[in-house]
Short mmCIF file of C-alpha atoms and ligand atoms in Angstrom, two decimals:
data_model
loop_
_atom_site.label_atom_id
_atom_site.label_comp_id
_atom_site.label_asym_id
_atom_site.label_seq_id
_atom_site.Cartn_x
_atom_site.Cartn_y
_atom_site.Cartn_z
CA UNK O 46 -129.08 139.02 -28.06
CA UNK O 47 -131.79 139.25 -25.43
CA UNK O 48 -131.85 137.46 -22.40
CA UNK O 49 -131.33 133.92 -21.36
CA UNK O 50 -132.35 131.15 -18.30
CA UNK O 51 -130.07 128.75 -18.24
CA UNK O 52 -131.36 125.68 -15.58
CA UNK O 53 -129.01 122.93 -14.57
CA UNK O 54 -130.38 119.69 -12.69
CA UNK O 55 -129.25 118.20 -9.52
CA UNK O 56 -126.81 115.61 -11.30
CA UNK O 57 -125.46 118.28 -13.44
CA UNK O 58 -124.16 120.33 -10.81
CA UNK O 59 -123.45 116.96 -8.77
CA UNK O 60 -120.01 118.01 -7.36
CA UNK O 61 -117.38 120.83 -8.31
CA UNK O 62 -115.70 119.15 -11.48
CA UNK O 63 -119.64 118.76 -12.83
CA UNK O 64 -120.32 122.58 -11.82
CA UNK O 65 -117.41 124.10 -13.69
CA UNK O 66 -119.01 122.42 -16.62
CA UNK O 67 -121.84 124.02 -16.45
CA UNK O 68 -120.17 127.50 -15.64
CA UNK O 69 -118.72 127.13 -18.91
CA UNK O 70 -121.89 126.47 -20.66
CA UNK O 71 -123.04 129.60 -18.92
CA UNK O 72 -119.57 131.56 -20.13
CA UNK O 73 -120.59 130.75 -23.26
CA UNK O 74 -123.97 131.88 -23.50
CA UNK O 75 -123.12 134.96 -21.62
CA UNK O 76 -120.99 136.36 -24.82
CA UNK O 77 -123.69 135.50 -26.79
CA UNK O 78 -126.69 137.24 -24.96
CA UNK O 79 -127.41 140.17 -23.21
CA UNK O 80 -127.91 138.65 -20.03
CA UNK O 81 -128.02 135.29 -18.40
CA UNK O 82 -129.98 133.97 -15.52
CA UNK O 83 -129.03 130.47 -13.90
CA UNK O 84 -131.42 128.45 -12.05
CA UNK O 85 -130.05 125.26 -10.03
CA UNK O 86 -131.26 122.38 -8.72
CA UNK O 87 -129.45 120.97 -5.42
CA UNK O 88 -126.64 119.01 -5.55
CA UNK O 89 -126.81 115.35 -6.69
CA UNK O 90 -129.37 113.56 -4.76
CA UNK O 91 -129.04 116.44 -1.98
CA UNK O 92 -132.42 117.13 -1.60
CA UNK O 93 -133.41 112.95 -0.94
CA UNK O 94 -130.96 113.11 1.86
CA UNK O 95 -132.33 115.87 3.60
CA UNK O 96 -135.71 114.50 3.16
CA UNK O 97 -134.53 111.26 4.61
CA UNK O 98 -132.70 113.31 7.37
CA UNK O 99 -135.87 114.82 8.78
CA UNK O 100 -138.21 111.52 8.45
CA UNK O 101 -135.56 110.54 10.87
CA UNK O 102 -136.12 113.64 13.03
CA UNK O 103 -140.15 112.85 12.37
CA UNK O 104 -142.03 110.46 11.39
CA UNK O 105 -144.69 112.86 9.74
CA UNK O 106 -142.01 116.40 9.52
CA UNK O 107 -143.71 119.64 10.07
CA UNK O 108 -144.04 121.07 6.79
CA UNK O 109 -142.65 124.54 7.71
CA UNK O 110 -139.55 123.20 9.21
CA UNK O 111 -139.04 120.77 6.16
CA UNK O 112 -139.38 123.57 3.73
CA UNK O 113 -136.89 125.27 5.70
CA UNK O 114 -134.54 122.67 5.95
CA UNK O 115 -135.34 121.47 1.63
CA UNK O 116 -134.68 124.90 0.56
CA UNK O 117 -130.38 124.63 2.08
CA UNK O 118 -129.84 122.09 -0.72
CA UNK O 119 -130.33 125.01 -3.58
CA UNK O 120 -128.88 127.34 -1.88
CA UNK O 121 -125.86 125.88 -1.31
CA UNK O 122 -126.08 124.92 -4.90
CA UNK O 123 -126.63 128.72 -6.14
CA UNK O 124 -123.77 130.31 -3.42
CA UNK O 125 -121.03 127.45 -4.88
CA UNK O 126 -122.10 127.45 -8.77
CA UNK O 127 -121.82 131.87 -7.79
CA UNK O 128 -118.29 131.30 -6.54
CA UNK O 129 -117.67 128.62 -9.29
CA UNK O 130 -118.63 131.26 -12.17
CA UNK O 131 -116.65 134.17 -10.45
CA UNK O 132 -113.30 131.86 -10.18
CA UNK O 133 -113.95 131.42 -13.70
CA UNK O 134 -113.78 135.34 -14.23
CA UNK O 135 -117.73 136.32 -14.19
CA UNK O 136 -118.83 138.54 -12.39
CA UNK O 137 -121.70 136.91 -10.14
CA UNK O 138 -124.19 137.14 -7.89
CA UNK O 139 -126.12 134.04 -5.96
CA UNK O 140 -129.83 134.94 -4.68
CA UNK O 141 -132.29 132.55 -2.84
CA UNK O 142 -136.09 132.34 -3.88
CA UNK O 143 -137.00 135.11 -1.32
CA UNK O 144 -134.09 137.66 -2.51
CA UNK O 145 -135.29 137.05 -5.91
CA UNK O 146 -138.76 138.00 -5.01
CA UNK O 147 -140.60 134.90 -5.80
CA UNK O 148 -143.66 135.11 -3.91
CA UNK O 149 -145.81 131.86 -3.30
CA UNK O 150 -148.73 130.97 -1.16
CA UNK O 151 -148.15 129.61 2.22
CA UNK O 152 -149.35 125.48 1.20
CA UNK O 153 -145.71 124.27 2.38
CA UNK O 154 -143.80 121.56 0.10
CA UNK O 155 -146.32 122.16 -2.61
CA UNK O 156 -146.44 126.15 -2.67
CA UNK O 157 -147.67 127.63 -5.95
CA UNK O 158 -146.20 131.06 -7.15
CA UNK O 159 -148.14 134.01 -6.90
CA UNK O 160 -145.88 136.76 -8.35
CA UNK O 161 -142.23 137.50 -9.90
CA UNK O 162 -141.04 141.07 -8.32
CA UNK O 163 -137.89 141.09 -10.72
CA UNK O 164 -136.66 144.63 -9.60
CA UNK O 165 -133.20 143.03 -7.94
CA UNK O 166 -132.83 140.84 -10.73
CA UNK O 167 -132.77 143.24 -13.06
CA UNK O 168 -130.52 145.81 -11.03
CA UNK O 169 -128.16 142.93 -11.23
CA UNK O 170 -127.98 142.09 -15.18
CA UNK O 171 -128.02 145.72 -15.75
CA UNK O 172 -125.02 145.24 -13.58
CA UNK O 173 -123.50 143.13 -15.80
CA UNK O 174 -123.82 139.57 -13.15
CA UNK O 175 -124.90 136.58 -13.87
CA UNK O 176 -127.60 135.93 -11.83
CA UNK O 177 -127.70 132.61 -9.97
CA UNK O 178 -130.42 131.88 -8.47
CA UNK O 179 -131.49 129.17 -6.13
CA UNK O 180 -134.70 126.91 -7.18
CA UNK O 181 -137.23 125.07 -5.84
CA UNK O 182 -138.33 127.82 -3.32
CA UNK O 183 -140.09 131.28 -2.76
CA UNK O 184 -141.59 132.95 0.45
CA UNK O 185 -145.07 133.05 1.44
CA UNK O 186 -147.25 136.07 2.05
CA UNK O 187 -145.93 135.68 6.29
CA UNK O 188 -142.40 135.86 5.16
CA UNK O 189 -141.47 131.99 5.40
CA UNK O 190 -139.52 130.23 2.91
CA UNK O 191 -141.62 127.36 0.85
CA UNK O 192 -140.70 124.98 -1.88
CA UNK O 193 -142.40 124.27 -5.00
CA UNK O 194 -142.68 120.40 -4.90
CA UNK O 195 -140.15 117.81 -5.63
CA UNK O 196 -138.89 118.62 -9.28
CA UNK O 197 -139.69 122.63 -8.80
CA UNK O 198 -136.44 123.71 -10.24
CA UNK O 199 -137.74 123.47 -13.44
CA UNK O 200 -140.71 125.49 -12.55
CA UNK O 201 -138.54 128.25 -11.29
CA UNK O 202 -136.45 128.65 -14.57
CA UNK O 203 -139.90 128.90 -16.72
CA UNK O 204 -141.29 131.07 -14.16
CA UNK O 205 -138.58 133.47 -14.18
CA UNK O 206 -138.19 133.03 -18.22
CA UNK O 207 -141.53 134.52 -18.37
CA UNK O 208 -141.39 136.98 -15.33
CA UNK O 209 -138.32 138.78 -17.40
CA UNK O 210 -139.56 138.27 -21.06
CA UNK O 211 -136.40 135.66 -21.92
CA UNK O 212 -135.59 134.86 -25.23
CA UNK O 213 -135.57 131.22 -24.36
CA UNK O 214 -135.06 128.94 -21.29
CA UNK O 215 -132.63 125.76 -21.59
CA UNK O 216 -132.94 123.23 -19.23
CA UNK O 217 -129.69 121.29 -18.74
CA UNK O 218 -129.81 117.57 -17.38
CA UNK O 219 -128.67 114.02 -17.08
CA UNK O 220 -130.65 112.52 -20.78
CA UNK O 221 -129.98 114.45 -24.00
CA UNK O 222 -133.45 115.61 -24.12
CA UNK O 223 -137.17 114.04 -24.21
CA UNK O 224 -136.95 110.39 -25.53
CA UNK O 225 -140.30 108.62 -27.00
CA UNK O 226 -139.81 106.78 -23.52
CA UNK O 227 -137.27 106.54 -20.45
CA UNK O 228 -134.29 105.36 -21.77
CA UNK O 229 -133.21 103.16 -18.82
CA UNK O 230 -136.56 101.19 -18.96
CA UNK O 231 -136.71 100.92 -23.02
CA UNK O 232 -133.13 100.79 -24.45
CA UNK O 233 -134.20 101.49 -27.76
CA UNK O 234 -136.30 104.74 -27.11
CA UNK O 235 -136.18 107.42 -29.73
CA UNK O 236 -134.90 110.97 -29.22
CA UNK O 237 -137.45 113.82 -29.92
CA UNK O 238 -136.65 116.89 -31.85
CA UNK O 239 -139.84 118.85 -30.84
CA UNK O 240 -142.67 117.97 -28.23
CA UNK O 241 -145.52 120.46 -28.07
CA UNK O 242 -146.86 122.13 -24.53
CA UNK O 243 -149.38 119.67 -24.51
CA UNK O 244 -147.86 116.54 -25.00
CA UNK O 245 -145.32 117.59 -23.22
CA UNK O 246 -147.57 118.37 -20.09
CA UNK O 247 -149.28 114.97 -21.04
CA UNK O 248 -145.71 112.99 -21.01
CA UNK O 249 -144.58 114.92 -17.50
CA UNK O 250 -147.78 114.58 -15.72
CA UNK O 251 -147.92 110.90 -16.44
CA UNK O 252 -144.09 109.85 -15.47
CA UNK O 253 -142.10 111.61 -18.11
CA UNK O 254 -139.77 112.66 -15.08
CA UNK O 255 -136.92 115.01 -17.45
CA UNK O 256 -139.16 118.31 -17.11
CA UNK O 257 -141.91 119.35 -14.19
CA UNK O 258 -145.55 119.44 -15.36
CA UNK O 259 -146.19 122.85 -14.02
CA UNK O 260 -143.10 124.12 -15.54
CA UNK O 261 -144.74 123.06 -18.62
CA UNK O 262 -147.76 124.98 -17.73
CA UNK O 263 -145.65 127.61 -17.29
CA UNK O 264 -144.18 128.12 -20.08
CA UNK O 265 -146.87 127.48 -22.47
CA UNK O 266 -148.92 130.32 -20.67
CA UNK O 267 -146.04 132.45 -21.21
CA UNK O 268 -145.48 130.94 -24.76
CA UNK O 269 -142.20 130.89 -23.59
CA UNK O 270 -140.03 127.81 -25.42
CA UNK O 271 -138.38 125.22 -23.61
CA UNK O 272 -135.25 123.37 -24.79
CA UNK O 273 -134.08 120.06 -22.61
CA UNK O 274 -130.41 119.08 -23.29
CA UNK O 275 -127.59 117.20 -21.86
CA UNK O 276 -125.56 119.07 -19.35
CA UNK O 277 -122.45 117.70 -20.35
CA UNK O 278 -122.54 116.58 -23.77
CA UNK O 279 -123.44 118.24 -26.99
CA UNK O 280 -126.46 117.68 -28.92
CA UNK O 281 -129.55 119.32 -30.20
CA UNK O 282 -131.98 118.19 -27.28
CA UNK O 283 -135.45 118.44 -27.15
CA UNK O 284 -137.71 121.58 -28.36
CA UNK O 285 -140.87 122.06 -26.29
CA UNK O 286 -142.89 124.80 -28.42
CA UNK O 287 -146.69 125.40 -30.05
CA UNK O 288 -148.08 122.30 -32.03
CA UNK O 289 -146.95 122.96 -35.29
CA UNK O 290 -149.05 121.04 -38.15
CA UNK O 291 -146.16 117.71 -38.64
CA UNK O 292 -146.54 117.37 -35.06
CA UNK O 293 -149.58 116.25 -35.56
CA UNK O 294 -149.14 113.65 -38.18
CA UNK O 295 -147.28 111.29 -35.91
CA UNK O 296 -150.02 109.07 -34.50
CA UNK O 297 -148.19 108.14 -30.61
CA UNK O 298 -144.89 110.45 -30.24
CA UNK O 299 -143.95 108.81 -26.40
CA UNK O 300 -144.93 106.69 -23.92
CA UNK O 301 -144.44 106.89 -19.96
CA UNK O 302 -144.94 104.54 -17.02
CA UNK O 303 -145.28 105.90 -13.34
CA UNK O 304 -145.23 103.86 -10.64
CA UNK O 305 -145.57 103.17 -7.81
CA UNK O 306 -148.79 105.06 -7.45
CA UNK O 307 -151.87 104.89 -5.46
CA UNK O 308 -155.48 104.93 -5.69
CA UNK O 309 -158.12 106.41 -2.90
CA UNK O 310 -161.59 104.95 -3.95
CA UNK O 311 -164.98 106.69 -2.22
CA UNK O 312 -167.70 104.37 -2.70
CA UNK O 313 -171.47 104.36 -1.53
CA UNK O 314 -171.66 107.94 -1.69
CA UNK O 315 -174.80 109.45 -2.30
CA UNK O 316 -175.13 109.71 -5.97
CA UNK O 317 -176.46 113.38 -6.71
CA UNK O 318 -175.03 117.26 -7.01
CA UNK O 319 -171.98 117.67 -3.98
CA UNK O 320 -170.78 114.07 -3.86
CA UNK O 321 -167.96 114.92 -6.49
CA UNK O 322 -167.61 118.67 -4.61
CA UNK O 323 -167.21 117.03 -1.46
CA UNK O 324 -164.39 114.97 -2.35
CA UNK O 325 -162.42 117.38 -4.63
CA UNK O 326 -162.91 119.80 -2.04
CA UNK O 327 -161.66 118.11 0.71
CA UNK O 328 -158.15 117.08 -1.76
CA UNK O 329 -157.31 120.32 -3.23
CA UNK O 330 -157.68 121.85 0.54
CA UNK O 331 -155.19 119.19 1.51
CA UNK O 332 -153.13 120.29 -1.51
CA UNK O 333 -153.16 116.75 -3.07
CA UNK O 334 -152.38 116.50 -7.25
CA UNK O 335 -154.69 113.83 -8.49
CA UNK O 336 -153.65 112.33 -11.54
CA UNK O 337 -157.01 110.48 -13.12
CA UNK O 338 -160.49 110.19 -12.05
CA UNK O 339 -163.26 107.53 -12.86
CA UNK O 340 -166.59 108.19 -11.53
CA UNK O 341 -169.10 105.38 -12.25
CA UNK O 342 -172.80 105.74 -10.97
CA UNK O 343 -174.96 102.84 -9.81
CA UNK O 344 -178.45 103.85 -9.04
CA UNK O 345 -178.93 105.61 -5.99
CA UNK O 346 -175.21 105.55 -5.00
CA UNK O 347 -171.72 106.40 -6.79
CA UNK O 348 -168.03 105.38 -6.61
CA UNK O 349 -165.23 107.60 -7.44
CA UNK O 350 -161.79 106.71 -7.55
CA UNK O 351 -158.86 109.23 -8.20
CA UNK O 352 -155.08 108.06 -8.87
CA UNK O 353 -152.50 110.08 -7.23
CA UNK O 354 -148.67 109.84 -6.54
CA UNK O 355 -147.55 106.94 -3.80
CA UNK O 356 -146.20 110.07 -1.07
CA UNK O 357 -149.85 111.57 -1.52
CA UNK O 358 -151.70 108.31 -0.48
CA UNK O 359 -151.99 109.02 3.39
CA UNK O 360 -153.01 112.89 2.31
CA UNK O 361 -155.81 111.47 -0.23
CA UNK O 362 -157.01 109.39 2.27
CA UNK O 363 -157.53 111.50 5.23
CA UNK O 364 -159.29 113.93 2.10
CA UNK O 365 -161.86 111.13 1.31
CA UNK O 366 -162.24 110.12 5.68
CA UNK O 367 -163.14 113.73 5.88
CA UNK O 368 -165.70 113.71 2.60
CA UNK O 369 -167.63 110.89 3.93
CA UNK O 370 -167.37 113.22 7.30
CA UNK O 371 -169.39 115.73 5.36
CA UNK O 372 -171.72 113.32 3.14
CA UNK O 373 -172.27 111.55 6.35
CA UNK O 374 -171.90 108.35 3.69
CA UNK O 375 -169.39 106.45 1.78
CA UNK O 376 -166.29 104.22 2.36
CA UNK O 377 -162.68 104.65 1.27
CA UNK O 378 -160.65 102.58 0.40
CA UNK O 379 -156.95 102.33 -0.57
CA UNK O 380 -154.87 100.83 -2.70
CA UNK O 381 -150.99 100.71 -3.33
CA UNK O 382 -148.68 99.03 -5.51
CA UNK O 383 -150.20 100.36 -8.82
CA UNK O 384 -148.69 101.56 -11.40
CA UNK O 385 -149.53 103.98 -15.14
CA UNK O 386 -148.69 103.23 -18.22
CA UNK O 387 -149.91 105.92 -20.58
CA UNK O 388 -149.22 106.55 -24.50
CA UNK O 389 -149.34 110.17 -25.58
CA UNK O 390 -149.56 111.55 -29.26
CA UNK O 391 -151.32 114.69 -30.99
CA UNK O 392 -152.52 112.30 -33.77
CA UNK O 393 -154.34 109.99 -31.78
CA UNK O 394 -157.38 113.09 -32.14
CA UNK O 395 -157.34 111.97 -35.85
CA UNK O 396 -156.47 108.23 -35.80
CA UNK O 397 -158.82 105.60 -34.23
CA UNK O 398 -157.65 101.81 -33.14
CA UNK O 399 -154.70 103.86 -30.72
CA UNK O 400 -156.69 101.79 -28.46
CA UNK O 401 -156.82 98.52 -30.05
CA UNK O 402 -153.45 98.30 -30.44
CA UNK O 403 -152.80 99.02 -27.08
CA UNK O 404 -154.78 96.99 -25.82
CA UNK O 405 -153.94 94.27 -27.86
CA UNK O 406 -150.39 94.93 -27.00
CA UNK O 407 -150.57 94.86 -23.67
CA UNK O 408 -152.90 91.35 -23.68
CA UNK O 409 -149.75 89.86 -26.09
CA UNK O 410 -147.79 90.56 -23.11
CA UNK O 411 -149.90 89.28 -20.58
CA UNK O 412 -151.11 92.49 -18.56
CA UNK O 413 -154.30 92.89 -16.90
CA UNK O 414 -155.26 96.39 -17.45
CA UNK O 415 -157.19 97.74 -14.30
CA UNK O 416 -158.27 100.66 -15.34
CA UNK O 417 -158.42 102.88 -18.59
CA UNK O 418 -158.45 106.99 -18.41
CA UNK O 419 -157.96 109.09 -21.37
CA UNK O 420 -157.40 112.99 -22.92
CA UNK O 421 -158.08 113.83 -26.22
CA UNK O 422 -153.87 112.88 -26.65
CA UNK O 423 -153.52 110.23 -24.11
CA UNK O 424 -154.49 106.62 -23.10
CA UNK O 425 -153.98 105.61 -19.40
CA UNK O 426 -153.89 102.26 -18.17
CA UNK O 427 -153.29 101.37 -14.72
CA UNK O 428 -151.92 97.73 -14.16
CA UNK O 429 -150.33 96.36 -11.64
CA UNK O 430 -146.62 97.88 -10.92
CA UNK O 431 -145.23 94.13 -11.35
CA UNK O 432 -146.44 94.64 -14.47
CA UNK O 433 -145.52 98.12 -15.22
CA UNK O 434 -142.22 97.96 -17.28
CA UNK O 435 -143.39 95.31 -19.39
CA UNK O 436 -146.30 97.08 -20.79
CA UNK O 437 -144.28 99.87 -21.16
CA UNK O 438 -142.15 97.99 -23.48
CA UNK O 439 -145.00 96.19 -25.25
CA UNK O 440 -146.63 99.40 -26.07
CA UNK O 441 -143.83 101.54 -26.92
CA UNK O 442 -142.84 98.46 -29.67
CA UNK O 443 -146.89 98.58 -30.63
CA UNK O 444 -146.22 102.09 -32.09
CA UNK O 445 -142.97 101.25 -33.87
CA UNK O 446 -141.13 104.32 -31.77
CA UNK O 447 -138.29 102.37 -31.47
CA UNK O 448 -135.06 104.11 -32.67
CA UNK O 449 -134.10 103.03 -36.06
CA UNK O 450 -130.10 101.39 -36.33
CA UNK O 451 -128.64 104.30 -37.61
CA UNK O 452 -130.03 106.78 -35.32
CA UNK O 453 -127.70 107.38 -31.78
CA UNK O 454 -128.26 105.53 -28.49
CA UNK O 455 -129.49 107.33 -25.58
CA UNK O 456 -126.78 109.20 -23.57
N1 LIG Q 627 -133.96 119.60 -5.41
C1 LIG Q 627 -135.39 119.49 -5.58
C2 LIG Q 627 -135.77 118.05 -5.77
O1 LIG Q 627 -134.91 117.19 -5.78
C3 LIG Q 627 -135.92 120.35 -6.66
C4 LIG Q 627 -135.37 120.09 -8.04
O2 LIG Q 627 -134.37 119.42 -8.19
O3 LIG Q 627 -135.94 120.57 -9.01
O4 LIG Q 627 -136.91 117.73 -5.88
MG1 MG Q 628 -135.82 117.61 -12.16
#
């Protein structure tokens, strides 16, 4: 039956007792489908050390050479989970992002894929291999290797899900699937059966760390479905699919805290057509991701303030030094030590007071709220990131997610 991507996390393939785990998994749904592709992540916190390796070398590491140097930890990972599978009798065949032909731009450590050329992966299913295939990285138009951005793994196995036409893409980690909040902050969080794209993309993008946000993207572009499972135990997991119509009658389905994170704040700029331009310009050429933005005018001048991820702060704020550049007005300012706290539910389109009883939550447990953002399926708050596990608690209990006694603890 058709083919399969099978991706396994860094903890999953953590050392060689962990791998041959997964190898079975992959045994397993090799006799079952026509053809199975394996993406993995590096080894156990592989990819941290390396990054910690070349802040030594640097304080600020060329982005080339660190791409270069990120991209060992999968491929070490693909070449040994290869060996691993053919030990166990499969016939195998390890490839890097370059041999599988997955072309990205040149922006290093934050590349974006361009295009899928899946002639050599092909040749080798029709071969009868299991394909393993290193994540996280692709080559750029001038022939250098890139990575996709911390987490990219996940990207890769949706990519190449949809590149080949997949049947379905399972993505194997450390949590049994996508819990109504992280499991290690909020004991009691609830297991999900089914998340939709959306939500999904809502949950990732806003600290929900199990699956990537692009990979989301991904995947719902390429309607291709996503399950999230346990590595090494078995259970249902998660289903990440279309919004079907029950989805929808759950008010708040998860909640999600990110933190640290920072905020770059461009005030006094002149308040007309091009201030905004200015600034986004100046970020997306840096290749920052910018989480929320609140723009507030006040007469002839206007402040905008974007949220972005703690390692983007310096980025974000040479981006907003080098708007004011071209506005020839405005200061920036920083900020640190923030953190999110965001609900997320398809019902709240349908249901009002999802903000009341946030916010009355969140006063009940004395946090100041800083700042409010929100989508048509999601509430932001920023508070302090002293604050940030406690209001992640308070509002998770507000919407009675909590997992009732009969239902199984979090693995
Ligand atoms: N190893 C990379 C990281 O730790 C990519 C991944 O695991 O998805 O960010
Ligand atoms: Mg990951």
């Amino acid at each position: 039956m058709g083919l399969l991507v099978q991706k396994f996390g860094g903890t999953s393939v953590a050392d060689a007792t962990a791998m041959r785990l997964c190898a079975r998994r992959v045994l397993e749904a090799r006799a079952a489908h026509d053809g199975v592709v394996v993406v993995v992540s590096a080894m156990g916190r592989t990819t941290d050390s390396l990054v910690a390796l070349a802040r030594a070398a640097h304080p600020d590491p060329p982005r080339r050479d660190l791409d270069l140097l990120l991209a060992t930890g999968e491929q070490a990972s693909a070449a040994l989970m290869s060996m691993t599978l053919q030990a166990l009798g499969a016939p195998a065949i390890a490839l890097t992002g370059a041999q599988v032909g997955l072309s990205t731009d040149d922006l290093h450590t934050r590349a974006r894929i361009g295009s899928i050329d899946t002639a050599r992966l092909r040749a080798a299913l029709d071969a009868g291999r299991v394909v393993v295939v290193a994540g996280f990285q692709g080559v750029s138009p001038g022939g250098d290797i890139t990575t996709l951005g911390r987490g990219g793994s996940d990207l890769t196995a949706a990519a190449l899900a949809a590149a080949l036409g997949a049947d379905a893409c399972e993505i194997y980690t450390d949590v049994a699937g996508v819990y109504t909040a992280d499991a290690r902050l909020v004991p009691d969080a609830r297991l999900l059966e089914r998340v939709s794209y959306d939500q999904m993309l809502e949950l990732a993008s806003v600290g929900a760390r199990v699956l990537h946000p692009r990979a989301v993207v991904c995947a719902k572009a390429h309607s291709v479905e996503l399950r999230v499972a346990h590595a090494h135990a078995d259970g249902p997991g998660t289903l990440i699919t279309h919004e079907s119509q029950d989805m929808e009658q759950i008010v708040v389905s998860g909640c999600a805290l990110k933190a640290p994170i920072a905020r770059v704040t461009l005030a006094g700029a002149p308040n007309q057509p091009g201030s905004a331009a200015a600034l986004f310009d100046r970020l997306a050429r840096a290749g920052v991701f910018v989480d929320d933005i609140v723009q507030t005018e006040a007469g002839a001048t206007t402040t905008i303030a974007v949220t972005i991820e703690s390692a983007d702060a310096a980025d974000a704020r040479r981006a907003a030094d080098a708007a004011v550049r071209d506005l020839g007005a405005g200061a920036v300012s920083l900020e640190t030590g923030l953190a999110s706290v965001s609900v997320v539910g398809l019902g709240m389109r349908s249901h009002t007071g999802v903000a009341a009883t946030l916010f009355r939550a969140l006063a009940d447990a004395g946090v100041s709220v800083r700042n409010v953002t929100t989508s048509e399926i999601r509430i932001t708050c920023i508070v302090g990131a002293d604050d940030g596990e406690r209001a992640l608690r308070a509002a998770h209990d507000a919407f009675g997610l909590a997992r009732r006694p009969a239902e199984p603890a979090a693995v």
